RNA sequence: UGGGGUAUCGCCAAGCGGUAAGGCAUUGGUUUUUGGUACCAAUAUUCGGGGGUUCGAAUCCCUCUACCCCAUCCA
């Protein structure tokens, strides 16, 4: 399984180790306004999974702040999904609506601090005032209402004295913020709607940005994990919690990429459209990626969980191949379910040399599945086989029955085709065959070899069943609309034939129909009179693949041409600086460019340069290391000074330390602000250049890695880095890498 | 166009300056009374492009490009 941890677990571990939190608390916070889908499963697996792995807990919280959309039936579906996936939400389900009173007090608090105000602009005005992504917004004229007035107005909003949209509570942040979410976000709106839980008690409801962070805080959540589209909201999340000056610890928000799967859709809107438009039979239509759909189709919770585990968690928008999911369900069912014989498209076969009947003992499981159990199958003169398993003019490589090729009936005898009976249109309606009496499975003495064994059922005892075959819902890999629906996503077979034990004995609800796929007794429509089976997934089929090899798209040739954009030209001053750097100081143009374009860097550089005259080495370190520390900061914020950097360059120049050690020293400097030489002495980092000290270390490394030595000598030059790395490691990084490099090559090549 | 993200194999995804993990898919082969399973093997001289720093860069610096998110009184 996946050994490596995802970035969220890494964060949790770090926070636990650093003592930031004593216990991890996560939450799964869906809005009860739709049915959960496999994307929710990913979130459930993540949040509950982290809580389980780090011995914390995970709350199930309904984020029910918009009464116009939410409903209790969705609450149930959400609870079902979590439960089905095997997670325990503990004592109770949480609701944001339970915190409405607390939230109201927090809002009053904000108003008292002058950090929130009642705005009375119209909806259109609010939009207008917000500005655009490139233009700052402007603050409402109502923003300067007094605390008292705001408090009073807010109270009246609560009392229901205003109509919807008349007033609104906003945070007072910054109307010109580059992050548009920070342009005085809306906190409370008036809504005279009955809430499915709170009833008519409230006529104002909190918005996501206000309610979510505080609900997290109230519940003692430590890690508030959400999807990427909330990245911009993180600033508001932090603002609310910070300005309220709440007693720590408080939660922090982290974002991950939502799940996408090809050939399907995941958005609530599109899913709703499919259901309400009647394109599918309901939320539990087995073609839907809804939890209810997978459940009805026959997927197991284990397979879904396993899938979530396999795909990992990261921040890159991605679309997982549906075959990954299919693999998971096959993999799960392979070792679990009984194998039975079912013929989907029956072709009659008469065994002309067989009379009477017999019962054959057949194991439910193949040799490689360590489970016990068997049933009896009836063999008699008239049987049915799959129409596909006979071919009069077989393509090359066809393993099944042909006029000249025998085949084994699974668990039964080998048969040979004697005659093909056709109707007037030339359609094959029956095969007359003979069996070999000494070829019975388990006691075969015939010595005959056949290429395959096929499924069959006896005409006498087979039961008729309905089988629903599902294919991908959309024909396009990245479907956009209803147009992209696959018209053949559902194929119903009314009269498939299955061996009787499946119906009479019901050994399980999920089966492998041998050579076809995994099937599930439909939990809704199945009855003894009319058994119905859903196809969960096909078996892998390397035969059909061989027949029609998929057109491999030549993505390699579609390699995109890189367009190089224009670099913004330097200002006159920058250009002058650049020229001086390149001509007078002999810096290379890239370094000169970096320095010249950054006013902070060039200032820092000239300061250091006045201390030591080593322009190139200094420039390199300033344009690389110092540049990193200076990103988004001012020189005054740095712990180290230009003089100290000059000192660092000096000890590099005189060979006291190597460039490698310099990085280490620099790191210390930027953390502690200590002098470089002090750090070097304190840590004993003076570099070792004496070959008589280094060579024995090299010999040692060589002796310990004979395999890699051989590989290196065979031409794998990449391994040089490995050896140098090892030597450096055993000297605590102090060996002079240039010398080590040289000596390693010498030692390896002798 | 401002801000926030992301880019490693056909699809996911590890990697945090020292030999480019793993899974799915694909392709061979072995076992097989399922064209299944299991097993073995192959598959990135290269990490979006270009420069730079370094003995050594997917990892650090600069720069360009592409894609995603943000202007609901939704979450």
PDB file of N, CA and C (backbone and C1' of nucleotides) in Angstrom, chain A residues 63 65 130 189 191 311 319 324 334 339 366 368 397 399 408 410 441 512 515 545 563 565 588 623-624 628 631 718 728, chain B residues 1-2 5 11-12 18 20 23 26 33-37 46 51-53 55 60-62 64-65 68 71 73-75:
ATOM      1  N   UNK A  63     -23.282  21.640   7.600  1.00  0.00           N
ATOM      2  CA  UNK A  63     -23.062  23.076   7.470  1.00  0.00           C
ATOM      3  C   UNK A  63     -24.337  23.708   6.925  1.00  0.00           C
ATOM      4  N   UNK A  65     -26.278  26.564   6.884  1.00  0.00           N
ATOM      5  CA  UNK A  65     -26.489  27.992   7.100  1.00  0.00           C
ATOM      6  C   UNK A  65     -27.363  28.642   6.027  1.00  0.00           C
ATOM      7  N   UNK A 130     -17.964  46.440  -5.019  1.00  0.00           N
ATOM      8  CA  UNK A 130     -16.921  45.457  -4.724  1.00  0.00           C
ATOM      9  C   UNK A 130     -15.718  45.612  -5.659  1.00  0.00           C
ATOM     10  N   UNK A 189     -27.089  37.593   6.483  1.00  0.00           N
ATOM     11  CA  UNK A 189     -28.126  38.130   5.614  1.00  0.00           C
ATOM     12  C   UNK A 189     -29.488  37.845   6.226  1.00  0.00           C
ATOM     13  N   UNK A 191     -33.139  36.547   6.032  1.00  0.00           N
ATOM     14  CA  UNK A 191     -33.823  35.549   5.227  1.00  0.00           C
ATOM     15  C   UNK A 191     -35.038  35.019   5.990  1.00  0.00           C
ATOM     16  N   UNK A 311      -5.391   6.879  -4.646  1.00  0.00           N
ATOM     17  CA  UNK A 311      -5.236   8.085  -5.455  1.00  0.00           C
ATOM     18  C   UNK A 311      -4.474   9.190  -4.742  1.00  0.00           C
ATOM     19  N   UNK A 319      -7.527  14.505 -12.647  1.00  0.00           N
ATOM     20  CA  UNK A 319      -8.640  13.647 -13.011  1.00  0.00           C
ATOM     21  C   UNK A 319      -8.160  12.210 -12.997  1.00  0.00           C
ATOM     22  N   UNK A 324      -8.860   2.980 -12.427  1.00  0.00           N
ATOM     23  CA  UNK A 324      -8.289   2.842 -11.084  1.00  0.00           C
ATOM     24  C   UNK A 324      -9.377   2.373 -10.105  1.00  0.00           C
ATOM     25  N   UNK A 334     -12.531 -10.144  -5.916  1.00  0.00           N
ATOM     26  CA  UNK A 334     -11.831 -11.340  -6.385  1.00  0.00           C
ATOM     27  C   UNK A 334     -11.690 -12.401  -5.300  1.00  0.00           C
ATOM     28  N   UNK A 339     -18.056 -17.898  -7.498  1.00  0.00           N
ATOM     29  CA  UNK A 339     -18.122 -17.889  -8.976  1.00  0.00           C
ATOM     30  C   UNK A 339     -19.297 -18.764  -9.373  1.00  0.00           C
ATOM     31  N   UNK A 366     -12.322 -20.562  -7.119  1.00  0.00           N
ATOM     32  CA  UNK A 366     -11.221 -21.127  -7.896  1.00  0.00           C
ATOM     33  C   UNK A 366     -10.077 -21.551  -6.969  1.00  0.00           C
ATOM     34  N   UNK A 368      -7.216 -20.544  -6.471  1.00  0.00           N
ATOM     35  CA  UNK A 368      -6.395 -19.525  -5.821  1.00  0.00           C
ATOM     36  C   UNK A 368      -7.155 -18.651  -4.820  1.00  0.00           C
ATOM     37  N   UNK A 397      -6.485 -17.038 -33.105  1.00  0.00           N
ATOM     38  CA  UNK A 397      -6.319 -16.828 -31.676  1.00  0.00           C
ATOM     39  C   UNK A 397      -7.599 -17.042 -30.896  1.00  0.00           C
ATOM     40  N   UNK A 399     -10.162 -19.074 -28.870  1.00  0.00           N
ATOM     41  CA  UNK A 399      -9.940 -20.281 -28.062  1.00  0.00           C
ATOM     42  C   UNK A 399     -11.177 -21.140 -27.843  1.00  0.00           C
ATOM     43  N   UNK A 408     -14.109 -27.005 -23.374  1.00  0.00           N
ATOM     44  CA  UNK A 408     -14.616 -27.653 -22.160  1.00  0.00           C
ATOM     45  C   UNK A 408     -15.777 -26.855 -21.602  1.00  0.00           C
ATOM     46  N   UNK A 410     -17.276 -25.665 -18.427  1.00  0.00           N
ATOM     47  CA  UNK A 410     -16.702 -25.461 -17.093  1.00  0.00           C
ATOM     48  C   UNK A 410     -17.293 -26.446 -16.087  1.00  0.00           C
ATOM     49  N   UNK A 441     -14.679 -33.272 -15.856  1.00  0.00           N
ATOM     50  CA  UNK A 441     -13.809 -32.440 -15.016  1.00  0.00           C
ATOM     51  C   UNK A 441     -13.484 -33.152 -13.713  1.00  0.00           C
ATOM     52  N   UNK A 512     -19.316 -13.586  -8.964  1.00  0.00           N
ATOM     53  CA  UNK A 512     -18.646 -13.434 -10.251  1.00  0.00           C
ATOM     54  C   UNK A 512     -19.361 -14.371 -11.197  1.00  0.00           C
ATOM     55  N   UNK A 515     -16.077 -15.586 -16.290  1.00  0.00           N
ATOM     56  CA  UNK A 515     -15.599 -15.053 -17.566  1.00  0.00           C
ATOM     57  C   UNK A 515     -16.319 -13.764 -17.971  1.00  0.00           C
ATOM     58  N   UNK A 545      -9.343  -6.881 -26.037  1.00  0.00           N
ATOM     59  CA  UNK A 545      -8.332  -5.857 -26.238  1.00  0.00           C
ATOM     60  C   UNK A 545      -7.459  -6.202 -27.431  1.00  0.00           C
ATOM     61  N   UNK A 563       5.827  28.899 -25.794  1.00  0.00           N
ATOM     62  CA  UNK A 563       5.911  30.277 -26.261  1.00  0.00           C
ATOM     63  C   UNK A 563       6.666  31.059 -25.201  1.00  0.00           C
ATOM     64  N   UNK A 565       7.335  34.354 -23.485  1.00  0.00           N
ATOM     65  CA  UNK A 565       6.734  35.678 -23.354  1.00  0.00           C
ATOM     66  C   UNK A 565       7.807  36.740 -23.294  1.00  0.00           C
ATOM     67  N   UNK A 588      27.930  37.541 -14.174  1.00  0.00           N
ATOM     68  CA  UNK A 588      27.255  37.025 -15.375  1.00  0.00           C
ATOM     69  C   UNK A 588      25.882  37.679 -15.495  1.00  0.00           C
ATOM     70  N   UNK A 623      22.273  36.894  -4.782  1.00  0.00           N
ATOM     71  CA  UNK A 623      21.200  36.671  -5.767  1.00  0.00           C
ATOM     72  C   UNK A 623      20.519  35.324  -5.577  1.00  0.00           C
ATOM     73  N   UNK A 624      21.123  34.442  -4.807  1.00  0.00           N
ATOM     74  CA  UNK A 624      20.476  33.153  -4.566  1.00  0.00           C
ATOM     75  C   UNK A 624      19.951  33.031  -3.141  1.00  0.00           C
ATOM     76  N   UNK A 628      16.257  34.542  -1.442  1.00  0.00           N
ATOM     77  CA  UNK A 628      15.200  33.693  -0.889  1.00  0.00           C
ATOM     78  C   UNK A 628      14.662  34.280   0.417  1.00  0.00           C
ATOM     79  N   UNK A 631      12.488  37.475   0.042  1.00  0.00           N
ATOM     80  CA  UNK A 631      11.233  37.423  -0.711  1.00  0.00           C
ATOM     81  C   UNK A 631      10.085  37.948   0.139  1.00  0.00           C
ATOM     82  N   UNK A 718      25.866   8.291 -13.036  1.00  0.00           N
ATOM     83  CA  UNK A 718      25.001   8.998 -12.085  1.00  0.00           C
ATOM     84  C   UNK A 718      25.385   8.669 -10.653  1.00  0.00           C
ATOM     85  N   UNK A 728      30.556  12.551   1.947  1.00  0.00           N
ATOM     86  CA  UNK A 728      30.251  13.811   2.617  1.00  0.00           C
ATOM     87  C   UNK A 728      29.455  13.565   3.893  1.00  0.00           C
TER      88      UNK A 728
ATOM     89  P     U B   1      -3.056  39.118 -18.605  1.00  0.00           P
ATOM     90  O5'   U B   1      -2.589  40.313 -17.612  1.00  0.00           O
ATOM     91  C5'   U B   1      -2.414  41.664 -18.026  1.00  0.00           C
ATOM     92  C4'   U B   1      -3.245  42.561 -17.117  1.00  0.00           C
ATOM     93  C3'   U B   1      -3.269  42.119 -15.651  1.00  0.00           C
ATOM     94  O3'   U B   1      -2.165  42.674 -14.956  1.00  0.00           O
ATOM     95  C1'   U B   1      -5.479  42.629 -16.398  1.00  0.00           C
ATOM     96  P     G B   2      -1.505  41.864 -13.701  1.00  0.00           P
ATOM     97  O5'   G B   2      -2.414  42.245 -12.449  1.00  0.00           O
ATOM     98  C5'   G B   2      -2.032  43.304 -11.584  1.00  0.00           C
ATOM     99  C4'   G B   2      -2.791  43.205 -10.284  1.00  0.00           C
ATOM    100  C3'   G B   2      -2.502  41.950  -9.465  1.00  0.00           C
ATOM    101  O3'   G B   2      -1.360  42.092  -8.662  1.00  0.00           O
ATOM    102  C1'   G B   2      -4.834  42.204  -9.663  1.00  0.00           C
ATOM    103  P     G B   5      -0.535  31.246  -2.381  1.00  0.00           P
ATOM    104  O5'   G B   5      -1.324  30.030  -3.005  1.00  0.00           O
ATOM    105  C5'   G B   5      -0.639  29.129  -3.827  1.00  0.00           C
ATOM    106  C4'   G B   5      -1.656  28.156  -4.348  1.00  0.00           C
ATOM    107  C3'   G B   5      -1.044  27.074  -5.200  1.00  0.00           C
ATOM    108  O3'   G B   5      -0.619  26.011  -4.373  1.00  0.00           O
ATOM    109  C1'   G B   5      -2.806  28.075  -6.391  1.00  0.00           C
ATOM    110  P     C B  11      -1.451  12.042 -18.876  1.00  0.00           P
ATOM    111  O5'   C B  11      -2.352  11.113 -17.951  1.00  0.00           O
ATOM    112  C5'   C B  11      -3.769  11.102 -18.088  1.00  0.00           C
ATOM    113  C4'   C B  11      -4.369  10.416 -16.886  1.00  0.00           C
ATOM    114  C3'   C B  11      -3.888  10.958 -15.553  1.00  0.00           C
ATOM    115  O3'   C B  11      -4.581  12.135 -15.211  1.00  0.00           O
ATOM    116  C1'   C B  11      -3.767   8.618 -15.499  1.00  0.00           C
ATOM    117  P     C B  12      -3.969  13.131 -14.130  1.00  0.00           P
ATOM    118  O5'   C B  12      -4.273  12.375 -12.779  1.00  0.00           O
ATOM    119  C5'   C B  12      -3.331  12.405 -11.750  1.00  0.00           C
ATOM    120  C4'   C B  12      -3.773  11.463 -10.668  1.00  0.00           C
ATOM    121  C3'   C B  12      -2.897  11.588  -9.435  1.00  0.00           C
ATOM    122  O3'   C B  12      -3.400  12.582  -8.558  1.00  0.00           O
ATOM    123  C1'   C B  12      -2.849   9.361 -10.151  1.00  0.00           C
ATOM    124  P     G B  18      19.680  15.323  -1.095  1.00  0.00           P
ATOM    125  O5'   G B  18      20.618  14.359  -1.934  1.00  0.00           O
ATOM    126  C5'   G B  18      20.211  14.025  -3.250  1.00  0.00           C
ATOM    127  C4'   G B  18      21.282  13.218  -3.909  1.00  0.00           C
ATOM    128  C3'   G B  18      21.586  11.914  -3.190  1.00  0.00           C
ATOM    129  O3'   G B  18      21.811  10.926  -4.175  1.00  0.00           O
ATOM    130  C1'   G B  18      23.549  13.234  -3.333  1.00  0.00           C
ATOM    131  P     A B  20      19.171   9.324 -10.248  1.00  0.00           P
ATOM    132  O5'   A B  20      17.685   9.391  -9.669  1.00  0.00           O
ATOM    133  C5'   A B  20      16.983   8.242  -9.490  1.00  0.00           C
ATOM    134  C4'   A B  20      15.524   8.603  -9.344  1.00  0.00           C
ATOM    135  C3'   A B  20      14.631   7.444  -9.719  1.00  0.00           C
ATOM    136  O3'   A B  20      14.444   6.679  -8.544  1.00  0.00           O
ATOM    137  C1'   A B  20      13.734   9.546 -10.470  1.00  0.00           C
ATOM    138  P     G B  23       3.820  -1.075  -7.690  1.00  0.00           P
ATOM    139  O5'   G B  23       2.361  -0.433  -7.707  1.00  0.00           O
ATOM    140  C5'   G B  23       1.453  -0.678  -6.647  1.00  0.00           C
ATOM    141  C4'   G B  23       0.188   0.114  -6.881  1.00  0.00           C
ATOM    142  C3'   G B  23      -0.450  -0.093  -8.242  1.00  0.00           C
ATOM    143  O3'   G B  23      -1.249  -1.257  -8.272  1.00  0.00           O
ATOM    144  C1'   G B  23      -0.331   2.214  -7.795  1.00  0.00           C
ATOM    145  P     U B  26      -4.825  -2.322 -19.733  1.00  0.00           P
ATOM    146  O5'   U B  26      -3.518  -1.963 -20.568  1.00  0.00           O
ATOM    147  C5'   U B  26      -3.581  -1.068 -21.675  1.00  0.00           C
ATOM    148  C4'   U B  26      -2.196  -0.824 -22.210  1.00  0.00           C
ATOM    149  C3'   U B  26      -1.413  -2.074 -22.580  1.00  0.00           C
ATOM    150  O3'   U B  26      -1.806  -2.565 -23.843  1.00  0.00           O
ATOM    151  C1'   U B  26      -0.022  -0.630 -21.354  1.00  0.00           C
ATOM    152  P     U B  33      -5.333 -26.402 -15.257  1.00  0.00           P
ATOM    153  O5'   U B  33      -6.788 -26.360 -15.924  1.00  0.00           O
ATOM    154  C5'   U B  33      -6.989 -25.550 -17.076  1.00  0.00           C
ATOM    155  C4'   U B  33      -8.428 -25.101 -17.088  1.00  0.00           C
ATOM    156  C3'   U B  33      -8.878 -24.504 -15.772  1.00  0.00           C
ATOM    157  O3'   U B  33      -9.690 -23.388 -16.059  1.00  0.00           O
ATOM    158  C1'   U B  33     -10.338 -26.242 -16.428  1.00  0.00           C
ATOM    159  P     U B  34      -9.039 -21.961 -15.852  1.00  0.00           P
ATOM    160  O5'   U B  34     -10.321 -21.033 -15.902  1.00  0.00           O
ATOM    161  C5'   U B  34     -11.352 -21.337 -16.827  1.00  0.00           C
ATOM    162  C4'   U B  34     -12.053 -20.060 -17.195  1.00  0.00           C
ATOM    163  C3'   U B  34     -11.115 -18.942 -17.661  1.00  0.00           C
ATOM    164  O3'   U B  34     -11.767 -18.198 -18.665  1.00  0.00           O
ATOM    165  C1'   U B  34     -12.298 -18.228 -15.768  1.00  0.00           C
ATOM    166  P     G B  35     -11.174 -18.155 -20.105  1.00  0.00           P
ATOM    167  O5'   G B  35     -10.139 -16.951 -20.086  1.00  0.00           O
ATOM    168  C5'   G B  35      -8.765 -17.140 -19.798  1.00  0.00           C
ATOM    169  C4'   G B  35      -7.982 -16.014 -20.401  1.00  0.00           C
ATOM    170  C3'   G B  35      -8.544 -14.647 -20.083  1.00  0.00           C
ATOM    171  O3'   G B  35      -7.477 -13.684 -20.081  1.00  0.00           O
ATOM    172  C1'   G B  35      -8.674 -15.035 -22.403  1.00  0.00           C
ATOM    173  P     G B  36      -6.700 -13.396 -18.667  1.00  0.00           P
ATOM    174  O5'   G B  36      -7.777 -13.292 -17.500  1.00  0.00           O
ATOM    175  C5'   G B  36      -8.648 -12.178 -17.421  1.00  0.00           C
ATOM    176  C4'   G B  36      -9.382 -12.231 -16.104  1.00  0.00           C
ATOM    177  C3'   G B  36      -8.504 -12.106 -14.860  1.00  0.00           C
ATOM    178  O3'   G B  36      -8.218 -10.752 -14.544  1.00  0.00           O
ATOM    179  C1'   G B  36      -9.932 -13.941 -14.592  1.00  0.00           C
ATOM    180  P     U B  37      -6.803 -10.355 -14.003  1.00  0.00           P
ATOM    181  O5'   U B  37      -6.640 -11.221 -12.668  1.00  0.00           O
ATOM    182  C5'   U B  37      -7.420 -10.931 -11.516  1.00  0.00           C
ATOM    183  C4'   U B  37      -7.110 -11.955 -10.444  1.00  0.00           C
ATOM    184  C3'   U B  37      -5.665 -11.985 -10.002  1.00  0.00           C
ATOM    185  O3'   U B  37      -5.407 -10.976  -9.040  1.00  0.00           O
ATOM    186  C1'   U B  37      -6.395 -14.186 -10.423  1.00  0.00           C
ATOM    187  P     U B  46      16.436  12.876 -21.301  1.00  0.00           P
ATOM    188  O5'   U B  46      15.506  13.988 -20.656  1.00  0.00           O
ATOM    189  C5'   U B  46      14.125  13.788 -20.445  1.00  0.00           C
ATOM    190  C4'   U B  46      13.788  13.925 -18.973  1.00  0.00           C
ATOM    191  C3'   U B  46      14.499  15.085 -18.282  1.00  0.00           C
ATOM    192  O3'   U B  46      13.498  15.844 -17.620  1.00  0.00           O
ATOM    193  C1'   U B  46      14.703  13.076 -17.009  1.00  0.00           C
ATOM    194  P     G B  51      19.108  26.867 -21.793  1.00  0.00           P
ATOM    195  O5'   G B  51      19.527  28.292 -21.285  1.00  0.00           O
ATOM    196  C5'   G B  51      20.422  28.390 -20.224  1.00  0.00           C
ATOM    197  C4'   G B  51      20.309  29.762 -19.620  1.00  0.00           C
ATOM    198  C3'   G B  51      21.067  29.874 -18.327  1.00  0.00           C
ATOM    199  O3'   G B  51      22.431  30.151 -18.587  1.00  0.00           O
ATOM    200  C1'   G B  51      18.880  30.586 -17.950  1.00  0.00           C
ATOM    201  P     G B  52      23.524  29.187 -17.917  1.00  0.00           P
ATOM    202  O5'   G B  52      23.507  29.751 -16.427  1.00  0.00           O
ATOM    203  C5'   G B  52      23.726  31.145 -16.219  1.00  0.00           C
ATOM    204  C4'   G B  52      23.331  31.514 -14.820  1.00  0.00           C
ATOM    205  C3'   G B  52      24.052  30.775 -13.716  1.00  0.00           C
ATOM    206  O3'   G B  52      25.335  31.299 -13.492  1.00  0.00           O
ATOM    207  C1'   G B  52      21.747  30.890 -13.226  1.00  0.00           C
ATOM    208  P     U B  53      26.505  30.396 -12.936  1.00  0.00           P
ATOM    209  O5'   U B  53      26.033  30.135 -11.441  1.00  0.00           O
ATOM    210  C5'   U B  53      26.102  31.177 -10.480  1.00  0.00           C
ATOM    211  C4'   U B  53      25.637  30.661  -9.147  1.00  0.00           C
ATOM    212  C3'   U B  53      26.380  29.439  -8.639  1.00  0.00           C
ATOM    213  O3'   U B  53      27.598  29.799  -8.023  1.00  0.00           O
ATOM    214  C1'   U B  53      24.061  29.115  -8.380  1.00  0.00           C
ATOM    215  P     C B  55      31.499  24.472  -6.641  1.00  0.00           P
ATOM    216  O5'   C B  55      31.371  23.034  -7.323  1.00  0.00           O
ATOM    217  C5'   C B  55      32.343  22.603  -8.278  1.00  0.00           C
ATOM    218  C4'   C B  55      32.147  21.138  -8.535  1.00  0.00           C
ATOM    219  C3'   C B  55      30.714  20.698  -8.820  1.00  0.00           C
ATOM    220  O3'   C B  55      30.381  20.892 -10.178  1.00  0.00           O
ATOM    221  C1'   C B  55      31.659  19.258  -7.210  1.00  0.00           C
ATOM    222  P     C B  60      13.045  24.274  -3.989  1.00  0.00           P
ATOM    223  O5'   C B  60      14.413  25.097  -3.888  1.00  0.00           O
ATOM    224  C5'   C B  60      14.906  25.529  -2.625  1.00  0.00           C
ATOM    225  C4'   C B  60      15.998  26.544  -2.842  1.00  0.00           C
ATOM    226  C3'   C B  60      15.679  27.618  -3.884  1.00  0.00           C
ATOM    227  O3'   C B  60      14.909  28.651  -3.321  1.00  0.00           O
ATOM    228  C1'   C B  60      17.826  26.751  -4.308  1.00  0.00           C
ATOM    229  P     C B  61      13.965  29.525  -4.226  1.00  0.00           P
ATOM    230  O5'   C B  61      15.007  30.437  -5.020  1.00  0.00           O
ATOM    231  C5'   C B  61      15.726  31.477  -4.374  1.00  0.00           C
ATOM    232  C4'   C B  61      16.509  32.241  -5.404  1.00  0.00           C
ATOM    233  C3'   C B  61      15.690  32.765  -6.578  1.00  0.00           C
ATOM    234  O3'   C B  61      15.059  33.984  -6.253  1.00  0.00           O
ATOM    235  C1'   C B  61      17.609  31.687  -7.411  1.00  0.00           C
ATOM    236  P     C B  62      13.650  34.311  -6.925  1.00  0.00           P
ATOM    237  O5'   C B  62      14.083  34.710  -8.411  1.00  0.00           O
ATOM    238  C5'   C B  62      14.889  35.866  -8.636  1.00  0.00           C
ATOM    239  C4'   C B  62      15.256  35.946 -10.094  1.00  0.00           C
ATOM    240  C3'   C B  62      14.078  35.907 -11.063  1.00  0.00           C
ATOM    241  O3'   C B  62      13.458  37.168 -11.170  1.00  0.00           O
ATOM    242  C1'   C B  62      15.769  34.464 -11.844  1.00  0.00           C
ATOM    243  P     C B  64       8.611  37.080 -16.267  1.00  0.00           P
ATOM    244  O5'   C B  64       8.204  36.082 -17.441  1.00  0.00           O
ATOM    245  C5'   C B  64       8.582  36.361 -18.782  1.00  0.00           C
ATOM    246  C4'   C B  64       8.523  35.089 -19.592  1.00  0.00           C
ATOM    247  C3'   C B  64       7.176  34.377 -19.619  1.00  0.00           C
ATOM    248  O3'   C B  64       6.280  34.962 -20.540  1.00  0.00           O
ATOM    249  C1'   C B  64       8.867  32.799 -19.226  1.00  0.00           C
ATOM    250  P     U B  65       4.705  34.866 -20.255  1.00  0.00           P
ATOM    251  O5'   U B  65       4.390  33.336 -20.550  1.00  0.00           O
ATOM    252  C5'   U B  65       4.593  32.787 -21.855  1.00  0.00           C
ATOM    253  C4'   U B  65       4.317  31.310 -21.850  1.00  0.00           C
ATOM    254  C3'   U B  65       2.951  30.896 -21.322  1.00  0.00           C
ATOM    255  O3'   U B  65       1.957  31.052 -22.316  1.00  0.00           O
ATOM    256  C1'   U B  65       4.597  29.497 -20.382  1.00  0.00           C
ATOM    257  P     C B  68      -8.526  26.509 -17.172  1.00  0.00           P
ATOM    258  O5'   C B  68      -8.541  26.289 -15.589  1.00  0.00           O
ATOM    259  C5'   C B  68      -8.969  25.043 -15.040  1.00  0.00           C
ATOM    260  C4'   C B  68      -8.791  25.086 -13.545  1.00  0.00           C
ATOM    261  C3'   C B  68      -9.494  26.242 -12.842  1.00  0.00           C
ATOM    262  O3'   C B  68     -10.862  25.967 -12.647  1.00  0.00           O
ATOM    263  C1'   C B  68      -7.290  26.070 -12.034  1.00  0.00           C
ATOM    264  P     A B  71     -16.601  34.980  -7.136  1.00  0.00           P
ATOM    265  O5'   A B  71     -16.405  36.534  -7.396  1.00  0.00           O
ATOM    266  C5'   A B  71     -16.528  37.464  -6.310  1.00  0.00           C
ATOM    267  C4'   A B  71     -16.862  38.831  -6.854  1.00  0.00           C
ATOM    268  C3'   A B  71     -17.919  38.858  -7.958  1.00  0.00           C
ATOM    269  O3'   A B  71     -19.222  38.866  -7.401  1.00  0.00           O
ATOM    270  C1'   A B  71     -16.071  40.159  -8.614  1.00  0.00           C
ATOM    271  P     C B  73     -23.456  38.528  -3.254  1.00  0.00           P
ATOM    272  O5'   C B  73     -24.284  38.358  -1.899  1.00  0.00           O
ATOM    273  C5'   C B  73     -23.863  37.386  -0.973  1.00  0.00           C
ATOM    274  C4'   C B  73     -25.035  36.995  -0.105  1.00  0.00           C
ATOM    275  C3'   C B  73     -26.135  36.287  -0.876  1.00  0.00           C
ATOM    276  O3'   C B  73     -26.724  35.343  -0.005  1.00  0.00           O
ATOM    277  C1'   C B  73     -26.993  38.198   0.133  1.00  0.00           C
ATOM    278  P     C B  74     -27.130  33.935  -0.595  1.00  0.00           P
ATOM    279  O5'   C B  74     -25.733  33.406  -1.169  1.00  0.00           O
ATOM    280  C5'   C B  74     -24.863  32.676  -0.362  1.00  0.00           C
ATOM    281  C4'   C B  74     -25.016  31.199  -0.661  1.00  0.00           C
ATOM    282  C3'   C B  74     -24.126  30.300   0.137  1.00  0.00           C
ATOM    283  O3'   C B  74     -24.736  30.029   1.390  1.00  0.00           O
ATOM    284  C1'   C B  74     -24.041  29.697  -2.154  1.00  0.00           C
ATOM    285  P     A B  75     -23.842  30.058   2.690  1.00  0.00           P
ATOM    286  O5'   A B  75     -23.007  28.707   2.553  1.00  0.00           O
ATOM    287  C5'   A B  75     -23.655  27.448   2.492  1.00  0.00           C
ATOM    288  C4'   A B  75     -22.660  26.427   2.005  1.00  0.00           C
ATOM    289  C3'   A B  75     -21.352  26.387   2.785  1.00  0.00           C
ATOM    290  O3'   A B  75     -21.471  25.565   3.929  1.00  0.00           O
ATOM    291  C1'   A B  75     -20.864  26.518   0.483  1.00  0.00           C
TER     292        A B  75
END
